[in-house]
Amino acid sequence: MALKKQFNAIKYTDPQWLDENGRPWLRDIHRDAHAKPFAHLAKAWERFFADLKAGKEAHAPRFKKKGRCRDSFYVANDKFRLDGKTIRLPKIGEVAMTEELRFKGKILGATVSRTADRWFVAIEVEVPDAPFYRRRTAHEVNGVDLGVKAAATISNGEAIEAPKPLKAALRRLKIRSRRLSRKLEAAKEMAGFGRDACLPKGTRLPVSHNRQKSAATLARLYARLANLRADFTHKLTTRLCRENQALVIEDVNVKGMLANERLARAISDVGFGMFRSQLEYKAKRYGTHLIIADRWYPSSRLCSICGWKNEALTLRDREWVCAECGAHHDRDLNAARNLKRLATETALPVASPTSNGGAAAGMAPVVVGKVTPVRYDGGHQDTSGQEEKCAHFCAHS
Ligand SMILES: [Zn+2]
């Protein structure tokens, strides 16, 4: 609060300071846009100190800078007006949206943000619970193994390929990145630095019109890749929740896997983290039981038929034969089947921590036992798959 007061004092009584410190633009922005970040900052520090006190890993808030981070600002519900496909924002005026707000209810606020060269407004609306729930079309029980070869392998035998957008556009990405860095090099030379010089902190190079254009082109490509990826995971996670009464997935250590550079590109291409968080909220929506297997549950190593553990299995083995019962396994499908077992009473005894001599290879299923169908009534079915982007509107200003 003290910091906010100090800021407001400068903004409203000391306009000269703004000009002298290169922040004349602060005058043109609405009060809400700079009041909210202080609330966020307070929350972030509160969390930091609470974590520190509790002895947990604490992360201090990171510094944000206009034009360098995700550009966005908040508008309180009494500061903007919606009228069909038009939104009236403070200090900006009327902006056309690509579509009308699809929800009826109390409007709580809005956040305007930018991705590449497009502007979006996310409108928070309070709606009753009923429209949130959706009806399932099937009530199966399945395990899902996420991988690099096939993005997802379902225990019913289906292997789903990811549209590997990053790989396909990598060449174009390289070209556009190179074009941009050439312009940066040129700017460095113009300013009297060497091509590869490390600039002293706080140096501001003049930004040419061409460099701006080039940066925008690159940003558009990145945004398109992100959209392709999001589209794929949204469709997959919606389908999985819609068709299953229980789903078992692995708790994948994404950070640890990304540290492995050889795997990193393929993994980030599939979007593991996004996959899991979407499943988590959609499972609630469809009344699907989501079970997350422990990170150390050896889903790939166990034989899904007899439970023999293949200690010699390496990452390279795509297929293997069980030494105990002679079953031939596809690596990913076998893992998916083992995961499925965690949702049913046929969970293999080897999978429990006690019979494993207390080794790290245990499992922590949320439920083990027979799963009975759960139905939610009152929810209507929506097969458009577009519901996920409900509160996002593209605005042309
Ligand atoms: Zn076997």
Short mmCIF file of C-alpha atoms and ligand atoms in Angstrom, two decimals:
data_model
loop_
_atom_site.label_atom_id
_atom_site.label_comp_id
_atom_site.label_asym_id
_atom_site.label_seq_id
_atom_site.Cartn_x
_atom_site.Cartn_y
_atom_site.Cartn_z
CA MET A 1 0.00 0.00 0.00
CA ALA A 2 2.85 2.37 0.82
CA LEU A 3 4.42 1.69 -2.54
CA LYS A 4 1.10 2.30 -4.27
CA LYS A 5 0.67 5.60 -2.44
CA GLN A 6 4.14 6.69 -3.45
CA PHE A 7 3.41 5.76 -7.04
CA ASN A 8 0.11 7.64 -7.08
CA ALA A 9 1.76 10.70 -5.55
CA ILE A 10 4.24 10.76 -8.41
CA LYS A 11 1.67 10.11 -11.11
CA TYR A 12 -0.85 12.70 -9.98
CA THR A 13 1.30 15.47 -8.47
CA ASP A 14 4.72 15.23 -10.06
CA PRO A 15 4.24 14.97 -13.84
CA GLN A 16 7.73 16.33 -14.39
CA TRP A 17 9.21 13.17 -12.86
CA LEU A 18 7.43 11.06 -15.46
CA ASP A 19 9.00 12.97 -18.31
CA GLU A 20 12.45 13.05 -16.74
CA ASN A 21 12.42 9.31 -16.09
CA GLY A 22 11.16 8.27 -19.51
CA ARG A 23 7.68 7.26 -18.40
CA PRO A 24 5.38 9.84 -19.95
CA TRP A 25 3.04 7.03 -21.07
CA LEU A 26 1.95 6.51 -17.46
CA ARG A 27 -0.27 9.55 -17.87
CA ASP A 28 -2.30 7.89 -20.61
CA ILE A 29 -3.22 4.71 -18.78
CA HIS A 30 -6.27 4.15 -16.64
CA ARG A 31 -6.04 3.96 -12.85
CA ASP A 32 -7.17 0.30 -12.75
CA ALA A 33 -4.35 -0.72 -15.05
CA HIS A 34 -1.71 0.35 -12.56
CA ALA A 35 -3.63 -0.33 -9.35
CA LYS A 36 -4.07 -4.05 -9.97
CA PRO A 37 -0.35 -4.86 -10.30
CA PHE A 38 0.16 -3.55 -6.75
CA ALA A 39 -2.49 -5.97 -5.48
CA HIS A 40 -0.78 -8.77 -7.40
CA LEU A 41 2.60 -7.78 -6.00
CA ALA A 42 1.22 -7.76 -2.45
CA LYS A 43 -0.21 -11.23 -2.99
CA ALA A 44 3.05 -12.51 -4.43
CA TRP A 45 5.11 -11.24 -1.48
CA GLU A 46 2.55 -12.62 0.97
CA ARG A 47 2.86 -16.03 -0.62
CA PHE A 48 6.63 -15.74 -0.67
CA PHE A 49 6.87 -15.03 3.06
CA ALA A 50 4.25 -17.64 3.93
CA ASP A 51 6.23 -20.26 2.00
CA LEU A 52 9.46 -19.13 3.60
CA LYS A 53 7.92 -19.44 7.06
CA ALA A 54 6.52 -22.87 6.28
CA GLY A 55 9.96 -24.00 5.16
CA LYS A 56 8.80 -24.55 1.59
CA GLU A 57 10.56 -23.55 -1.58
CA ALA A 58 9.81 -19.82 -1.88
CA HIS A 59 9.91 -17.82 -5.10
CA ALA A 60 10.17 -14.05 -4.99
CA PRO A 61 8.00 -12.21 -7.56
CA ARG A 62 9.76 -11.52 -10.80
CA PHE A 63 10.19 -8.05 -12.23
CA LYS A 64 7.79 -7.17 -15.02
CA LYS A 65 8.36 -4.64 -17.74
CA LYS A 66 6.05 -3.11 -20.29
CA GLY A 67 6.66 -4.63 -23.71
CA ARG A 68 8.93 -7.34 -22.30
CA CYS A 69 6.39 -9.57 -20.58
CA ARG A 70 2.85 -10.55 -21.38
CA ASP A 71 1.26 -7.15 -21.90
CA SER A 72 -2.04 -6.99 -20.09
CA PHE A 73 -4.15 -4.79 -17.88
CA TYR A 74 -7.17 -5.16 -15.66
CA VAL A 75 -10.41 -3.20 -15.89
CA ALA A 76 -12.92 -3.26 -13.03
CA ASN A 77 -16.53 -4.11 -13.89
CA ASP A 78 -17.80 -0.56 -13.45
CA LYS A 79 -15.24 0.87 -15.85
CA PHE A 80 -16.23 -0.87 -19.06
CA ARG A 81 -19.48 -1.45 -20.91
CA LEU A 82 -20.51 -4.22 -23.24
CA ASP A 83 -22.95 -3.66 -26.03
CA GLY A 84 -23.30 -6.62 -28.35
CA LYS A 85 -20.05 -6.99 -30.21
CA THR A 86 -18.66 -3.73 -28.89
CA ILE A 87 -16.74 -3.06 -25.70
CA ARG A 88 -16.17 0.41 -24.32
CA LEU A 89 -12.89 0.62 -22.45
CA PRO A 90 -11.68 3.56 -20.33
CA LYS A 91 -9.18 5.88 -22.09
CA ILE A 92 -9.45 3.76 -25.26
CA GLY A 93 -13.10 4.01 -26.26
CA GLU A 94 -15.16 1.64 -28.31
CA VAL A 95 -13.49 -1.49 -29.63
CA ALA A 96 -15.10 -4.07 -31.91
CA MET A 97 -14.95 -7.67 -30.75
CA THR A 98 -15.13 -10.69 -33.05
CA GLU A 99 -18.05 -12.12 -31.12
CA GLU A 100 -20.57 -11.35 -28.42
CA LEU A 101 -20.18 -12.47 -24.83
CA ARG A 102 -21.68 -15.95 -24.65
CA PHE A 103 -22.54 -15.98 -20.96
CA LYS A 104 -25.29 -14.29 -19.04
CA GLY A 105 -24.56 -13.34 -15.47
CA LYS A 106 -22.89 -10.83 -13.23
CA ILE A 107 -19.80 -9.37 -14.84
CA LEU A 108 -16.94 -9.23 -12.36
CA GLY A 109 -14.14 -7.67 -14.35
CA ALA A 110 -12.05 -7.92 -17.48
CA THR A 111 -8.44 -8.36 -18.44
CA VAL A 112 -7.16 -7.05 -21.74
CA SER A 113 -4.06 -8.78 -23.04
CA ARG A 114 -1.90 -9.00 -26.11
CA THR A 115 -0.52 -12.04 -27.91
CA ALA A 116 1.72 -11.20 -30.87
CA ASP A 117 -0.23 -8.49 -32.69
CA ARG A 118 -3.67 -9.48 -31.45
CA TRP A 119 -5.54 -8.10 -28.51
CA PHE A 120 -7.87 -10.18 -26.37
CA VAL A 121 -10.29 -9.41 -23.59
CA ALA A 122 -11.07 -12.06 -20.99
CA ILE A 123 -14.32 -11.22 -19.22
CA GLU A 124 -15.01 -12.77 -15.84
CA VAL A 125 -18.68 -13.72 -15.50
CA GLU A 126 -20.43 -15.30 -12.54
CA VAL A 127 -22.66 -18.12 -13.80
CA PRO A 128 -24.57 -20.90 -11.99
CA ASP A 129 -22.94 -24.33 -11.69
CA ALA A 130 -25.37 -26.19 -13.95
CA PRO A 131 -24.10 -25.00 -17.36
CA PHE A 132 -20.58 -25.89 -16.26
CA TYR A 133 -21.32 -29.62 -16.11
CA ARG A 134 -21.46 -31.70 -19.26
CA ARG A 135 -22.74 -35.15 -19.99
CA ARG A 136 -20.43 -37.99 -20.88
CA THR A 137 -21.03 -40.00 -24.01
CA ALA A 138 -19.31 -43.17 -22.78
CA HIS A 139 -18.25 -44.56 -19.41
CA GLU A 140 -15.02 -46.39 -20.01
CA VAL A 141 -12.03 -46.72 -17.72
CA ASN A 142 -8.68 -46.01 -19.33
CA GLY A 143 -5.07 -45.32 -18.61
CA VAL A 144 -3.22 -42.76 -20.73
CA ASP A 145 0.50 -42.85 -21.29
CA LEU A 146 2.09 -39.70 -22.60
CA GLY A 147 5.06 -40.11 -24.80
CA VAL A 148 7.27 -38.73 -27.46
CA LYS A 149 6.63 -41.22 -30.24
CA ALA A 150 2.86 -41.05 -29.94
CA ALA A 151 1.63 -38.05 -27.98
CA ALA A 152 -0.79 -40.23 -26.06
CA THR A 153 -1.41 -43.94 -25.94
CA ILE A 154 -4.75 -45.05 -24.51
CA SER A 155 -5.10 -48.42 -22.81
CA ASN A 156 -7.81 -49.44 -25.29
CA GLY A 157 -5.09 -49.64 -27.94
CA GLU A 158 -5.40 -46.26 -29.57
CA ALA A 159 -2.24 -44.25 -30.27
CA ILE A 160 -2.74 -40.54 -30.85
CA GLU A 161 -0.20 -38.60 -32.85
CA ALA A 162 0.49 -35.00 -32.01
CA PRO A 163 0.54 -32.52 -34.86
CA LYS A 164 4.18 -31.72 -34.06
CA PRO A 165 3.79 -28.08 -35.01
CA LEU A 166 7.15 -26.99 -33.74
CA LYS A 167 9.07 -29.49 -35.84
CA ALA A 168 7.24 -28.51 -38.98
CA ALA A 169 7.77 -24.81 -38.48
CA LEU A 170 11.27 -25.05 -37.11
CA ARG A 171 12.86 -24.10 -40.39
CA ARG A 172 10.72 -21.03 -40.71
CA LEU A 173 11.41 -20.19 -37.09
CA LYS A 174 15.12 -20.36 -37.73
CA ILE A 175 14.91 -18.02 -40.71
CA ARG A 176 12.78 -15.46 -38.91
CA SER A 177 14.96 -15.58 -35.79
CA ARG A 178 18.03 -15.02 -37.91
CA ARG A 179 16.48 -12.07 -39.68
CA LEU A 180 15.68 -10.48 -36.34
CA SER A 181 19.10 -11.07 -34.83
CA ARG A 182 20.78 -9.53 -37.90
CA LYS A 183 18.85 -6.35 -37.27
CA LEU A 184 19.91 -6.41 -33.65
CA GLU A 185 23.53 -6.82 -34.69
CA ALA A 186 23.20 -3.89 -37.05
CA ALA A 187 21.76 -1.76 -34.26
CA LYS A 188 24.68 -2.72 -32.04
CA GLU A 189 27.20 -1.71 -34.67
CA MET A 190 25.46 1.58 -35.29
CA ALA A 191 25.72 2.31 -31.57
CA GLY A 192 29.44 1.56 -31.64
CA PHE A 193 29.39 -1.87 -30.04
CA GLY A 194 30.75 -5.07 -31.51
CA ARG A 195 28.44 -7.52 -33.27
CA ASP A 196 28.58 -10.04 -30.43
CA ALA A 197 29.18 -7.51 -27.68
CA CYS A 198 27.43 -7.97 -24.39
CA LEU A 199 25.67 -4.69 -23.75
CA PRO A 200 26.11 -2.99 -20.38
CA LYS A 201 22.97 -3.13 -18.26
CA GLY A 202 20.49 -0.39 -19.02
CA THR A 203 21.74 0.28 -22.55
CA ARG A 204 18.98 1.25 -24.93
CA LEU A 205 19.59 0.68 -28.59
CA PRO A 206 17.51 2.62 -31.07
CA VAL A 207 14.83 0.33 -32.47
CA SER A 208 14.47 0.60 -36.23
CA HIS A 209 11.19 0.21 -38.01
CA ASN A 210 12.46 -2.91 -39.76
CA ARG A 211 13.55 -4.48 -36.50
CA GLN A 212 10.09 -3.90 -35.07
CA LYS A 213 8.47 -5.48 -38.12
CA SER A 214 10.81 -8.44 -37.94
CA ALA A 215 10.11 -8.98 -34.24
CA ALA A 216 6.37 -8.87 -34.89
CA THR A 217 6.65 -11.50 -37.65
CA LEU A 218 8.54 -13.82 -35.34
CA ALA A 219 6.05 -13.27 -32.53
CA ARG A 220 3.18 -14.13 -34.87
CA LEU A 221 4.80 -17.45 -35.75
CA TYR A 222 5.32 -18.31 -32.07
CA ALA A 223 1.69 -17.42 -31.35
CA ARG A 224 0.51 -19.65 -34.17
CA LEU A 225 2.52 -22.58 -32.83
CA ALA A 226 1.03 -22.06 -29.39
CA ASN A 227 -2.46 -22.03 -30.88
CA LEU A 228 -1.88 -25.26 -32.79
CA ARG A 229 -0.63 -26.93 -29.66
CA ALA A 230 -3.51 -25.67 -27.53
CA ASP A 231 -6.05 -26.79 -30.11
CA PHE A 232 -4.67 -30.32 -30.09
CA THR A 233 -4.57 -30.73 -26.31
CA HIS A 234 -8.00 -29.17 -25.86
CA LYS A 235 -9.60 -31.56 -28.30
CA LEU A 236 -7.81 -34.56 -26.84
CA THR A 237 -8.53 -33.76 -23.19
CA THR A 238 -12.18 -32.97 -23.89
CA ARG A 239 -12.57 -36.26 -25.70
CA LEU A 240 -10.87 -38.26 -22.95
CA CYS A 241 -13.04 -36.76 -20.22
CA ARG A 242 -16.19 -37.11 -22.29
CA GLU A 243 -15.70 -40.81 -22.95
CA ASN A 244 -14.29 -42.06 -19.65
CA GLN A 245 -15.67 -42.40 -16.15
CA ALA A 246 -12.16 -42.87 -14.82
CA LEU A 247 -8.81 -41.85 -16.24
CA VAL A 248 -5.35 -42.61 -14.96
CA ILE A 249 -2.38 -40.53 -15.99
CA GLU A 250 1.19 -40.39 -14.87
CA ASP A 251 2.63 -37.65 -12.76
CA VAL A 252 5.34 -36.60 -15.16
CA ASN A 253 8.22 -34.55 -13.90
CA VAL A 254 8.12 -32.04 -16.74
CA LYS A 255 10.93 -29.85 -15.47
CA GLY A 256 13.22 -32.83 -14.99
CA MET A 257 12.43 -34.13 -18.45
CA LEU A 258 12.95 -30.75 -20.07
CA ALA A 259 16.41 -30.69 -18.51
CA ASN A 260 17.21 -33.61 -20.78
CA GLU A 261 17.91 -31.64 -23.94
CA ARG A 262 17.49 -34.48 -26.37
CA LEU A 263 13.94 -35.01 -25.18
CA ALA A 264 13.11 -31.39 -24.48
CA ARG A 265 11.93 -30.33 -27.91
CA ALA A 266 9.64 -33.29 -28.47
CA ILE A 267 8.14 -32.98 -25.02
CA SER A 268 7.46 -29.28 -25.06
CA ASP A 269 5.94 -29.83 -28.48
CA VAL A 270 3.31 -32.10 -27.04
CA GLY A 271 2.61 -29.80 -24.11
CA PHE A 272 2.53 -32.11 -21.12
CA GLY A 273 1.87 -29.50 -18.48
CA MET A 274 -1.04 -28.11 -20.45
CA PHE A 275 -2.41 -31.64 -20.94
CA ARG A 276 -2.57 -32.30 -17.23
CA SER A 277 -4.05 -29.00 -16.10
CA GLN A 278 -6.76 -29.23 -18.76
CA LEU A 279 -7.63 -32.77 -17.70
CA GLU A 280 -7.89 -31.60 -14.12
CA TYR A 281 -10.59 -29.03 -14.74
CA LYS A 282 -12.41 -30.94 -17.46
CA ALA A 283 -12.61 -34.05 -15.27
CA LYS A 284 -14.67 -32.03 -12.81
CA ARG A 285 -16.84 -30.84 -15.63
CA TYR A 286 -17.67 -34.32 -16.92
CA GLY A 287 -17.68 -36.00 -13.51
CA THR A 288 -14.72 -38.10 -14.59
CA HIS A 289 -12.55 -39.60 -11.91
CA LEU A 290 -8.98 -38.48 -12.55
CA ILE A 291 -6.28 -40.54 -10.91
CA ILE A 292 -2.69 -39.42 -10.99
CA ALA A 293 -0.19 -42.22 -10.55
CA ASP A 294 2.86 -41.61 -8.47
CA ARG A 295 5.93 -40.43 -10.33
CA TRP A 296 7.79 -43.56 -9.29
CA TYR A 297 5.15 -46.07 -10.29
CA PRO A 298 7.02 -48.22 -12.85
CA SER A 299 4.25 -48.22 -15.46
CA SER A 300 6.63 -48.97 -18.33
CA ARG A 301 8.54 -51.76 -16.60
CA LEU A 302 5.69 -53.91 -15.31
CA CYS A 303 4.13 -56.61 -17.44
CA SER A 304 0.49 -55.64 -17.66
CA ILE A 305 -0.54 -59.29 -17.74
CA CYS A 306 1.41 -61.03 -14.99
CA GLY A 307 3.11 -58.20 -13.12
CA TRP A 308 6.72 -59.21 -13.76
CA LYS A 309 9.06 -56.23 -13.56
CA ASN A 310 11.47 -55.72 -16.41
CA GLU A 311 14.45 -54.13 -14.70
CA ALA A 312 16.52 -54.11 -17.86
CA LEU A 313 14.12 -51.94 -19.88
CA THR A 314 15.76 -48.85 -21.35
CA LEU A 315 14.28 -45.72 -22.93
CA ARG A 316 15.23 -47.05 -26.34
CA ASP A 317 13.21 -50.28 -26.08
CA ARG A 318 9.96 -49.71 -27.92
CA GLU A 319 8.87 -53.33 -27.58
CA TRP A 320 9.71 -56.13 -25.17
CA VAL A 321 8.81 -59.69 -24.25
CA CYS A 322 7.89 -60.70 -20.70
CA ALA A 323 10.28 -63.31 -19.31
CA GLU A 324 7.62 -64.65 -16.99
CA CYS A 325 4.56 -65.15 -19.21
CA GLY A 326 6.01 -64.54 -22.67
CA ALA A 327 3.66 -61.69 -23.54
CA HIS A 328 4.83 -59.35 -26.29
CA HIS A 329 4.44 -55.72 -25.26
CA ASP A 330 4.39 -52.42 -27.06
CA ARG A 331 6.09 -50.11 -24.59
CA ASP A 332 3.52 -47.31 -24.56
CA LEU A 333 0.42 -49.51 -24.69
CA ASN A 334 1.73 -51.67 -21.85
CA ALA A 335 2.33 -48.56 -19.74
CA ALA A 336 -1.20 -47.30 -20.46
CA ARG A 337 -2.63 -50.68 -19.41
CA ASN A 338 -0.66 -50.64 -16.17
CA LEU A 339 -2.00 -47.18 -15.45
CA LYS A 340 -5.53 -48.36 -16.09
CA ARG A 341 -5.07 -51.03 -13.43
CA LEU A 342 -4.72 -48.32 -10.81
CA ALA A 343 -8.37 -47.43 -11.35
CA THR A 344 -9.69 -50.93 -11.01
CA GLU A 345 -9.56 -53.61 -8.37
CA THR A 346 -7.20 -55.62 -10.52
CA ALA A 347 -4.29 -53.43 -9.47
CA LEU A 348 -1.23 -55.63 -9.49
CA PRO A 349 0.28 -56.50 -6.11
CA VAL A 350 3.77 -55.52 -7.30
CA ALA A 351 2.53 -52.02 -7.77
CA SER A 352 2.05 -51.49 -4.07
CA PRO A 353 4.92 -50.01 -2.04
CA THR A 354 4.81 -52.73 0.63
CA SER A 355 5.55 -55.65 -1.66
CA ASN A 356 8.38 -53.71 -3.21
CA GLY A 357 10.51 -53.79 -0.09
CA GLY A 358 9.70 -50.17 0.62
CA ALA A 359 11.67 -48.99 -2.38
CA ALA A 360 10.97 -45.69 -4.07
CA ALA A 361 8.99 -47.55 -6.70
CA GLY A 362 5.63 -47.21 -5.01
CA MET A 363 2.40 -45.77 -6.21
CA ALA A 364 -0.03 -43.30 -4.81
CA PRO A 365 -3.37 -43.75 -6.53
CA VAL A 366 -6.12 -41.50 -5.32
CA VAL A 367 -8.56 -44.40 -5.32
CA VAL A 368 -8.14 -48.09 -5.83
CA GLY A 369 -11.35 -49.99 -6.19
CA LYS A 370 -14.10 -50.50 -8.63
CA VAL A 371 -15.33 -47.34 -10.23
CA THR A 372 -19.05 -46.95 -10.74
CA PRO A 373 -20.51 -44.66 -13.35
CA VAL A 374 -21.26 -41.17 -12.14
CA ARG A 375 -23.70 -39.08 -14.09
CA TYR A 376 -24.32 -35.42 -13.87
CA ASP A 377 -27.76 -34.30 -14.81
CA GLY A 378 -28.74 -30.87 -15.90
CA GLY A 379 -25.67 -30.42 -17.99
CA HIS A 380 -26.28 -30.07 -21.67
CA GLN A 381 -24.04 -31.52 -24.24
CA ASP A 382 -21.79 -29.37 -26.25
CA THR A 383 -19.69 -30.99 -28.88
CA SER A 384 -18.25 -27.87 -30.41
CA GLY A 385 -15.01 -28.12 -28.45
CA GLN A 386 -14.92 -24.35 -28.60
CA GLU A 387 -16.21 -23.91 -25.09
CA GLU A 388 -12.69 -23.61 -23.80
CA LYS A 389 -12.08 -20.28 -25.37
CA CYS A 390 -15.35 -18.93 -24.09
CA ALA A 391 -14.15 -15.77 -22.48
CA HIS A 392 -11.69 -14.77 -25.16
CA PHE A 393 -12.56 -12.34 -27.82
CA CYS A 394 -10.32 -11.00 -30.43
CA ALA A 395 -10.59 -7.27 -30.69
CA HIS A 396 -9.70 -5.22 -33.70
CA SER A 397 -8.79 -1.79 -32.59
ZN ZN B 1 4.14 -61.16 -18.06
#
